[in-house]
Tab-separated table of C-alpha atoms and ligand atoms in Angstrom:
chain	number	residue	atom	x	y	z
A	30	MET	CA	31.779	-139.743	328.140
A	31	SER	CA	34.488	-141.661	326.311
A	32	THR	CA	35.096	-141.236	322.599
A	33	SER	CA	33.822	-144.710	321.803
A	34	ASP	CA	30.476	-143.978	323.525
A	35	SER	CA	29.657	-141.006	321.321
A	36	LEU	CA	28.059	-141.515	317.946
A	37	GLN	CA	29.961	-139.711	315.228
A	38	GLU	CA	28.082	-136.735	313.824
A	39	ILE	CA	29.055	-134.091	311.300
A	40	VAL	CA	28.615	-130.329	311.557
A	41	CYS	CA	29.708	-128.104	308.692
A	42	CYS	CA	30.487	-124.494	307.893
A	43	MET	CA	29.521	-123.142	304.470
A	44	GLY	CA	30.752	-119.928	302.952
A	45	GLN	CA	32.724	-118.536	300.051
A	46	PRO	CA	35.615	-118.050	300.338
A	47	VAL	CA	36.407	-120.019	303.484
A	48	ALA	CA	40.210	-120.067	303.488
A	49	GLY	CA	41.309	-120.553	307.091
A	50	ASN	CA	38.547	-121.072	309.592
A	51	PRO	CA	39.242	-120.281	313.270
A	52	THR	CA	35.781	-121.625	314.157
A	53	GLN	CA	36.631	-125.087	312.819
A	54	PHE	CA	39.818	-125.174	314.905
A	55	MET	CA	37.932	-124.026	318.011
A	56	ILE	CA	34.935	-126.373	317.648
A	57	GLU	CA	37.062	-129.455	316.849
A	58	ARG	CA	39.127	-128.808	320.006
A	59	ALA	CA	35.904	-128.564	321.993
A	60	PHE	CA	34.639	-131.889	320.515
A	61	VAL	CA	37.842	-133.594	321.660
A	62	ALA	CA	37.684	-131.979	325.127
A	63	ALA	CA	34.060	-133.140	325.513
A	64	GLY	CA	34.942	-136.697	324.398
A	65	LEU	CA	32.737	-136.441	321.291
A	66	ASP	CA	33.904	-138.197	318.128
A	67	TRP	CA	32.331	-135.516	315.967
A	68	ARG	CA	33.702	-133.609	312.962
A	69	TYR	CA	33.383	-129.972	311.866
A	70	LEU	CA	33.894	-129.574	308.123
A	71	THR	CA	34.598	-126.311	306.339
A	72	LEU	CA	32.993	-126.382	302.877
A	73	GLU	CA	33.381	-123.797	300.143
A	74	VAL	CA	29.969	-123.435	298.514
A	75	PRO	CA	29.264	-120.897	295.744
A	76	PRO	CA	25.852	-119.189	295.946
A	77	GLU	CA	24.434	-121.051	292.924
A	78	ASN	CA	25.092	-124.401	294.685
A	79	LEU	CA	23.627	-123.518	298.080
A	80	GLU	CA	20.262	-125.218	297.457
A	81	ASP	CA	22.002	-128.465	296.433
A	82	ALA	CA	24.365	-128.169	299.391
A	83	ILE	CA	21.421	-127.967	301.813
A	84	ARG	CA	19.864	-130.970	300.075
A	85	GLY	CA	23.190	-132.689	300.734
A	86	VAL	CA	23.045	-131.736	304.428
A	87	ARG	CA	19.663	-133.465	304.626
A	88	ALA	CA	20.708	-136.477	302.509
A	89	MET	CA	23.894	-137.084	304.493
A	90	GLY	CA	22.226	-136.457	307.841
A	91	PHE	CA	24.583	-133.701	309.018
A	92	LYS	CA	23.638	-132.566	312.528
A	93	GLY	CA	23.948	-128.863	311.791
A	94	GLY	CA	26.132	-126.099	310.490
A	95	ASN	CA	27.296	-122.513	310.387
A	96	PHE	CA	26.787	-120.135	307.486
A	97	THR	CA	29.014	-117.204	306.656
A	98	ILE	CA	29.159	-114.631	303.887
A	99	PRO	CA	27.434	-114.799	301.363
A	100	HIS	CA	24.840	-117.335	302.585
A	101	LYS	CA	23.402	-115.869	305.817
A	102	VAL	CA	20.276	-114.455	304.173
A	103	SER	CA	19.818	-116.738	301.146
A	104	VAL	CA	19.944	-119.965	303.206
A	105	ILE	CA	16.632	-119.071	304.910
A	106	GLN	CA	14.493	-120.150	301.938
A	107	TYR	CA	15.817	-123.734	302.238
A	108	LEU	CA	15.108	-124.184	305.977
A	109	ASP	CA	11.997	-125.510	307.749
A	110	GLU	CA	11.863	-123.243	310.812
A	111	LEU	CA	13.540	-120.138	312.250
A	112	SER	CA	14.201	-118.929	315.795
A	113	GLU	CA	12.605	-115.620	316.810
A	114	ALA	CA	15.948	-113.799	316.584
A	115	ALA	CA	16.788	-115.205	313.131
A	116	GLU	CA	13.334	-114.292	311.862
A	117	LEU	CA	13.676	-110.704	313.142
A	118	MET	CA	17.214	-110.302	311.785
A	119	GLY	CA	16.419	-111.966	308.476
A	120	ALA	CA	19.758	-113.785	308.748
A	121	VAL	CA	20.889	-117.252	309.867
A	122	ASN	CA	24.415	-118.230	310.880
A	123	CYS	CA	23.616	-121.545	312.570
A	124	ILE	CA	21.330	-124.459	311.681
A	125	ASN	CA	20.376	-127.531	313.654
A	126	ARG	CA	18.657	-130.732	312.499
A	127	VAL	CA	15.769	-131.666	314.782
A	128	ASP	CA	14.304	-134.982	313.603
A	129	ASP	CA	14.040	-134.313	309.855
A	130	LYS	CA	13.688	-130.532	310.127
A	131	LEU	CA	16.409	-127.929	309.660
A	132	VAL	CA	15.993	-125.074	312.141
A	133	GLY	CA	17.815	-121.770	311.573
A	134	ASP	CA	19.115	-119.540	314.367
A	135	ASN	CA	21.467	-116.601	314.705
A	136	THR	CA	24.135	-116.902	317.373
A	137	ASP	CA	26.133	-113.726	316.523
A	138	GLY	CA	24.061	-111.473	318.782
A	139	LYS	CA	23.606	-114.138	321.485
A	140	GLY	CA	27.385	-114.611	321.580
A	141	PHE	CA	27.810	-110.878	322.092
A	142	VAL	CA	25.196	-110.697	324.857
A	143	GLN	CA	26.799	-113.669	326.626
A	144	SER	CA	30.198	-111.990	326.417
A	145	LEU	CA	28.682	-108.744	327.746
A	146	SER	CA	27.055	-110.571	330.645
A	147	SER	CA	30.534	-111.260	332.075
A	148	VAL	CA	30.682	-107.533	332.969
A	149	THR	CA	27.086	-106.227	332.951
A	150	SER	CA	23.474	-107.122	332.181
A	151	PRO	CA	21.908	-105.485	329.108
A	152	GLU	CA	18.649	-104.944	330.966
A	153	GLY	CA	17.664	-101.275	331.284
A	154	LYS	CA	20.931	-100.087	329.715
A	155	LYS	CA	21.530	-97.467	327.020
A	156	PHE	CA	23.625	-98.623	324.071
A	157	VAL	CA	25.463	-96.948	321.218
A	158	VAL	CA	26.047	-99.373	318.329
A	159	LEU	CA	28.519	-98.206	315.685
A	160	GLY	CA	27.612	-99.881	312.381
A	161	ALA	CA	24.454	-101.290	310.792
A	162	GLY	CA	25.756	-104.349	308.888
A	163	GLY	CA	25.146	-108.009	309.708
A	164	ALA	CA	27.007	-108.013	313.035
A	165	ALA	CA	25.403	-104.754	314.232
A	166	ARG	CA	21.960	-106.003	313.239
A	167	ALA	CA	22.403	-109.285	315.117
A	168	ILE	CA	23.754	-107.542	318.219
A	169	ALA	CA	21.120	-104.787	318.293
A	170	VAL	CA	18.186	-107.209	317.860
A	171	GLU	CA	19.512	-109.485	320.612
A	172	LEU	CA	20.098	-106.494	322.935
A	173	GLY	CA	16.510	-105.417	322.299
A	174	LEU	CA	15.240	-108.933	323.076
A	175	SER	CA	17.391	-108.908	326.253
A	176	GLY	CA	15.741	-105.787	327.710
A	177	ALA	CA	17.969	-102.879	326.588
A	178	SER	CA	16.200	-99.570	327.318
A	179	GLU	CA	17.585	-97.556	324.384
A	180	ILE	CA	19.747	-98.235	321.333
A	181	THR	CA	21.373	-95.547	319.179
A	182	ILE	CA	22.535	-96.778	315.775
A	183	VAL	CA	25.408	-94.763	314.307
A	184	ASN	CA	26.252	-95.623	310.710
A	185	ARG	CA	28.114	-94.106	307.789
A	186	SER	CA	25.381	-94.857	305.241
A	187	PRO	CA	22.069	-93.417	306.502
A	188	GLU	CA	19.808	-95.927	304.673
A	189	ARG	CA	21.182	-98.973	306.510
A	190	GLY	CA	21.235	-97.121	309.841
A	191	GLN	CA	17.660	-95.860	309.493
A	192	GLU	CA	16.416	-99.289	308.410
A	193	LEU	CA	17.943	-100.959	311.475
A	194	ALA	CA	16.544	-98.304	313.847
A	195	ALA	CA	13.079	-98.806	312.288
A	196	LEU	CA	13.323	-102.611	312.668
A	197	LEU	CA	14.245	-102.206	316.347
A	198	ASN	CA	11.382	-99.805	317.039
A	199	GLU	CA	8.698	-101.540	315.034
A	200	ARG	CA	9.452	-105.261	315.380
A	201	VAL	CA	11.721	-105.687	318.410
A	202	LYS	CA	9.799	-102.978	320.344
A	203	VAL	CA	12.876	-101.338	321.815
A	204	SER	CA	13.366	-97.571	321.754
A	205	ALA	CA	15.919	-96.906	319.003
A	206	LYS	CA	17.162	-93.988	316.931
A	207	TYR	CA	19.550	-93.445	314.063
A	208	SER	CA	22.317	-90.907	314.499
A	209	PRO	CA	24.355	-89.769	311.474
A	210	TRP	CA	28.117	-90.378	311.571
A	211	GLU	CA	29.913	-87.199	310.632
A	212	GLY	CA	33.542	-86.744	311.715
A	213	ASP	CA	34.397	-88.082	315.186
A	214	TYR	CA	31.203	-89.308	316.871
A	215	ALA	CA	30.718	-87.979	320.432
A	216	VAL	CA	29.017	-90.454	322.781
A	217	ASP	CA	26.138	-89.073	324.938
A	218	GLU	CA	26.859	-88.796	328.657
A	219	GLY	CA	24.149	-91.223	329.813
A	220	THR	CA	25.365	-94.097	327.612
A	221	ASP	CA	26.177	-97.367	329.401
A	222	VAL	CA	27.725	-99.472	326.617
A	223	VAL	CA	29.479	-98.482	323.351
A	224	ILE	CA	30.027	-101.169	320.696
A	225	ASN	CA	32.129	-101.050	317.554
A	226	ALA	CA	30.203	-103.351	315.206
A	227	THR	CA	31.829	-102.002	312.029
A	228	SER	CA	34.604	-103.814	310.187
A	229	ILE	CA	37.095	-101.021	311.014
A	230	GLY	CA	40.145	-102.677	312.603
A	231	LEU	CA	39.764	-106.060	310.887
A	232	GLY	CA	43.304	-107.181	310.046
A	233	ASN	CA	44.660	-103.707	310.837
A	234	ALA	CA	45.941	-103.019	314.352
A	235	THR	CA	46.350	-99.283	313.660
A	236	ALA	CA	42.914	-98.559	312.118
A	237	ARG	CA	41.041	-95.865	314.055
A	238	VAL	CA	37.260	-95.855	314.554
A	239	PRO	CA	36.242	-92.167	314.167
A	240	LEU	CA	35.092	-91.447	317.725
A	241	ALA	CA	35.616	-88.436	320.009
A	242	TYR	CA	37.415	-90.647	322.542
A	243	ASP	CA	37.283	-87.983	325.270
A	244	SER	CA	33.486	-88.413	325.310
A	245	LEU	CA	34.035	-91.908	326.818
A	246	GLN	CA	33.663	-92.057	330.595
A	247	ALA	CA	35.185	-94.592	332.957
A	248	ALA	CA	31.762	-95.986	333.918
A	249	MET	CA	31.061	-97.056	330.328
A	250	VAL	CA	31.632	-100.563	328.984
A	251	VAL	CA	33.279	-100.526	325.547
A	252	ALA	CA	33.171	-103.581	323.268
A	253	ASP	CA	34.592	-104.424	319.858
A	254	VAL	CA	33.461	-107.159	317.449
A	255	ILE	CA	36.890	-107.303	315.807
A	256	PHE	CA	38.712	-110.481	316.868
A	257	ASN	CA	41.792	-110.322	314.664
A	258	PRO	CA	43.694	-108.530	316.045
A	259	PRO	CA	41.684	-108.478	319.307
A	260	GLN	CA	43.501	-105.482	320.806
A	261	THR	CA	42.203	-102.661	318.612
A	262	VAL	CA	42.909	-98.912	318.769
A	263	PHE	CA	39.229	-98.550	319.790
A	264	LEU	CA	39.709	-100.753	322.875
A	265	THR	CA	43.114	-99.275	323.732
A	266	GLU	CA	41.693	-95.716	323.702
A	267	ALA	CA	38.736	-96.840	325.845
A	268	GLY	CA	41.025	-98.669	328.288
A	269	ASN	CA	43.181	-95.530	328.601
A	270	ARG	CA	40.070	-93.677	329.833
A	271	GLY	CA	39.293	-96.297	332.485
A	272	CYS	CA	36.453	-98.060	330.633
A	273	ARG	CA	35.924	-101.799	331.022
A	274	THR	CA	36.569	-103.389	327.634
A	275	LEU	CA	35.445	-106.560	325.845
A	276	ASP	CA	37.240	-107.875	322.772
A	277	GLY	CA	35.733	-109.680	319.752
A	278	LEU	CA	37.312	-112.997	320.752
A	279	GLY	CA	34.832	-113.258	323.635
A	280	MET	CA	31.916	-112.881	321.206
A	281	LEU	CA	33.381	-115.476	318.841
A	282	VAL	CA	34.011	-117.961	321.658
A	283	ASN	CA	30.508	-117.519	323.072
A	284	GLN	CA	28.918	-117.873	319.666
A	285	GLY	CA	30.780	-121.176	319.373
A	286	VAL	CA	29.694	-122.210	322.874
A	287	ILE	CA	26.040	-121.573	321.960
A	288	GLY	CA	26.265	-123.448	318.623
A	289	PHE	CA	28.053	-126.378	320.307
A	290	LYS	CA	25.263	-126.665	322.891
A	291	ILE	CA	22.556	-126.430	320.182
A	292	TRP	CA	24.122	-129.287	318.155
A	293	THR	CA	25.374	-131.595	320.900
A	294	GLY	CA	23.272	-130.754	323.962
A	295	VAL	CA	26.574	-130.577	325.871
A	296	ASP	CA	28.078	-127.470	327.538
A	297	PRO	CA	31.620	-127.108	326.155
A	298	ASP	CA	34.562	-125.681	328.083
A	299	PRO	CA	34.860	-122.005	326.954
A	300	SER	CA	38.484	-121.765	328.146
A	301	VAL	CA	39.495	-124.642	325.822
A	302	MET	CA	37.805	-122.795	322.972
A	303	ARG	CA	39.450	-119.436	323.725
A	304	GLU	CA	42.865	-121.106	323.982
A	305	ALA	CA	42.292	-122.825	320.626
A	306	LEU	CA	41.382	-119.523	318.995
A	307	GLU	CA	44.425	-117.771	320.459
A	308	GLU	CA	46.639	-120.603	319.209
A	309	TYR	CA	45.071	-120.466	315.735
A	310	LEU	CA	45.443	-116.683	315.537
A	311	GLU	CA	49.000	-116.932	316.964
A	312	LEU	CA	48.249	-114.475	319.786
B	27	NDP	P1	29.034	-105.812	306.962
B	27	NDP	O1	29.815	-105.656	305.708
B	27	NDP	O2	27.648	-106.350	306.929
B	27	NDP	O3	28.949	-104.364	307.690
B	27	NDP	C1	30.082	-103.549	307.844
B	27	NDP	C2	29.728	-102.333	308.693
B	27	NDP	O4	30.920	-101.558	308.909
B	27	NDP	C3	28.723	-101.380	308.001
B	27	NDP	O5	27.921	-100.781	309.004
B	27	NDP	C4	29.644	-100.353	307.360
B	27	NDP	O6	29.019	-99.100	307.149
B	27	NDP	C5	30.708	-100.221	308.430
B	27	NDP	N1	31.977	-99.697	307.932
B	27	NDP	C6	32.907	-100.360	307.199
B	27	NDP	N2	33.954	-99.546	306.943
B	27	NDP	C7	33.663	-98.345	307.518
B	27	NDP	C8	34.349	-97.101	307.603
B	27	NDP	N3	35.557	-96.929	307.058
B	27	NDP	N4	33.769	-96.077	308.287
B	27	NDP	C9	32.548	-96.246	308.865
B	27	NDP	N5	31.841	-97.411	308.818
B	27	NDP	C10	32.399	-98.437	308.149
B	27	NDP	O7	29.950	-106.674	307.917
B	27	NDP	P2	29.495	-107.510	309.215
B	27	NDP	O8	28.557	-106.688	310.005
B	27	NDP	O9	29.100	-108.883	308.820
B	27	NDP	O10	30.884	-107.653	310.000
B	27	NDP	C11	31.461	-106.532	310.667
B	27	NDP	C12	32.660	-107.020	311.460
B	27	NDP	O11	32.202	-107.853	312.515
B	27	NDP	C13	33.655	-107.843	310.643
B	27	NDP	O12	34.947	-107.349	310.896
B	27	NDP	C14	33.502	-109.253	311.192
B	27	NDP	O13	34.734	-109.967	311.183
B	27	NDP	C15	33.077	-108.961	312.629
B	27	NDP	N6	32.326	-110.063	313.224
B	27	NDP	C16	32.778	-110.577	314.411
B	27	NDP	C17	32.126	-111.604	315.019
B	27	NDP	C18	32.639	-112.140	316.310
B	27	NDP	O14	32.153	-113.194	316.750
B	27	NDP	N7	33.572	-111.472	316.976
B	27	NDP	C19	30.893	-112.206	314.434
B	27	NDP	C20	30.468	-111.562	313.206
B	27	NDP	C21	31.180	-110.539	312.632
B	27	NDP	P3	28.176	-98.793	305.794
B	27	NDP	O15	26.804	-99.385	306.017
B	27	NDP	O16	28.150	-97.300	305.728
B	27	NDP	O17	28.929	-99.429	304.667
């Protein structure tokens, strides 16, 4: 498709603050590579203006958008429909206009599962998820929907951990339990995949996730949601014990791939998107 053949459409990202947006850089590169004369705008929207901003999305006929902190939950009330995953998570990070309806989805967990599928299928596997915030919630729900056999949620604050385990058991119908996080967490022997879904390591290459690293076995897959820097202490320790590792860049790229397909109907080139992210993050 040549640029002149493609109708210009606009996709936006709303958050506050939004200084520096690797997703914009990645998606705009993918538009160019796909020959689409589309734009991805990053818009700083304070919470009190979100309703008006969504009215603006409708009025200006934007094709879709991404939502980051602090809008992922509050945006739901202004949308027309939700995907199953977004409804279960109670959070939306991606919207798409279908005719005159705005449909909310959550691509965080789908991006993770797609990244995981490059090394293993989630089906029938036992997972340990460290964290119970937005990322952990999205990942755990999507793993449950993808056939995981057991999910252990390990979180510093018990309330959030217990609430997520209950959601998984009661609504996603996957066997889940909460495990308290005291000192270095030791991973059970039968675990297949261990995921750091906390914010430990964000912007700090020396931050250590409190884990008894000798409990990791070479057969386990170990994944981190942190994408900046992508080589975390968590992944280095796991790699030293022979585990296969997945960095947070893969999740971010795949989340972008899924959003791109939802908005445009076109499969983007993931390698173009990963290269763009690496360039943006100066890796
Ligand atoms: P939230 O603030 O919702 O959750 C943070 C989580 O980290 C909570 O479970 C919190 O525990 C835990 N945590 C934070 N500090 C510590 C600590 N010192 N010790 C133990 N636990 C801790 O954040 P999100 O879930 O939205 O984001 C988490 C990370 O995921 C961020 O770094 C974000 O950049 C990354 N992310 C990556 C994506 C990707 O595509 N690669 C996509 C989305 C997010 P508690 O409940 O006890 O406070």
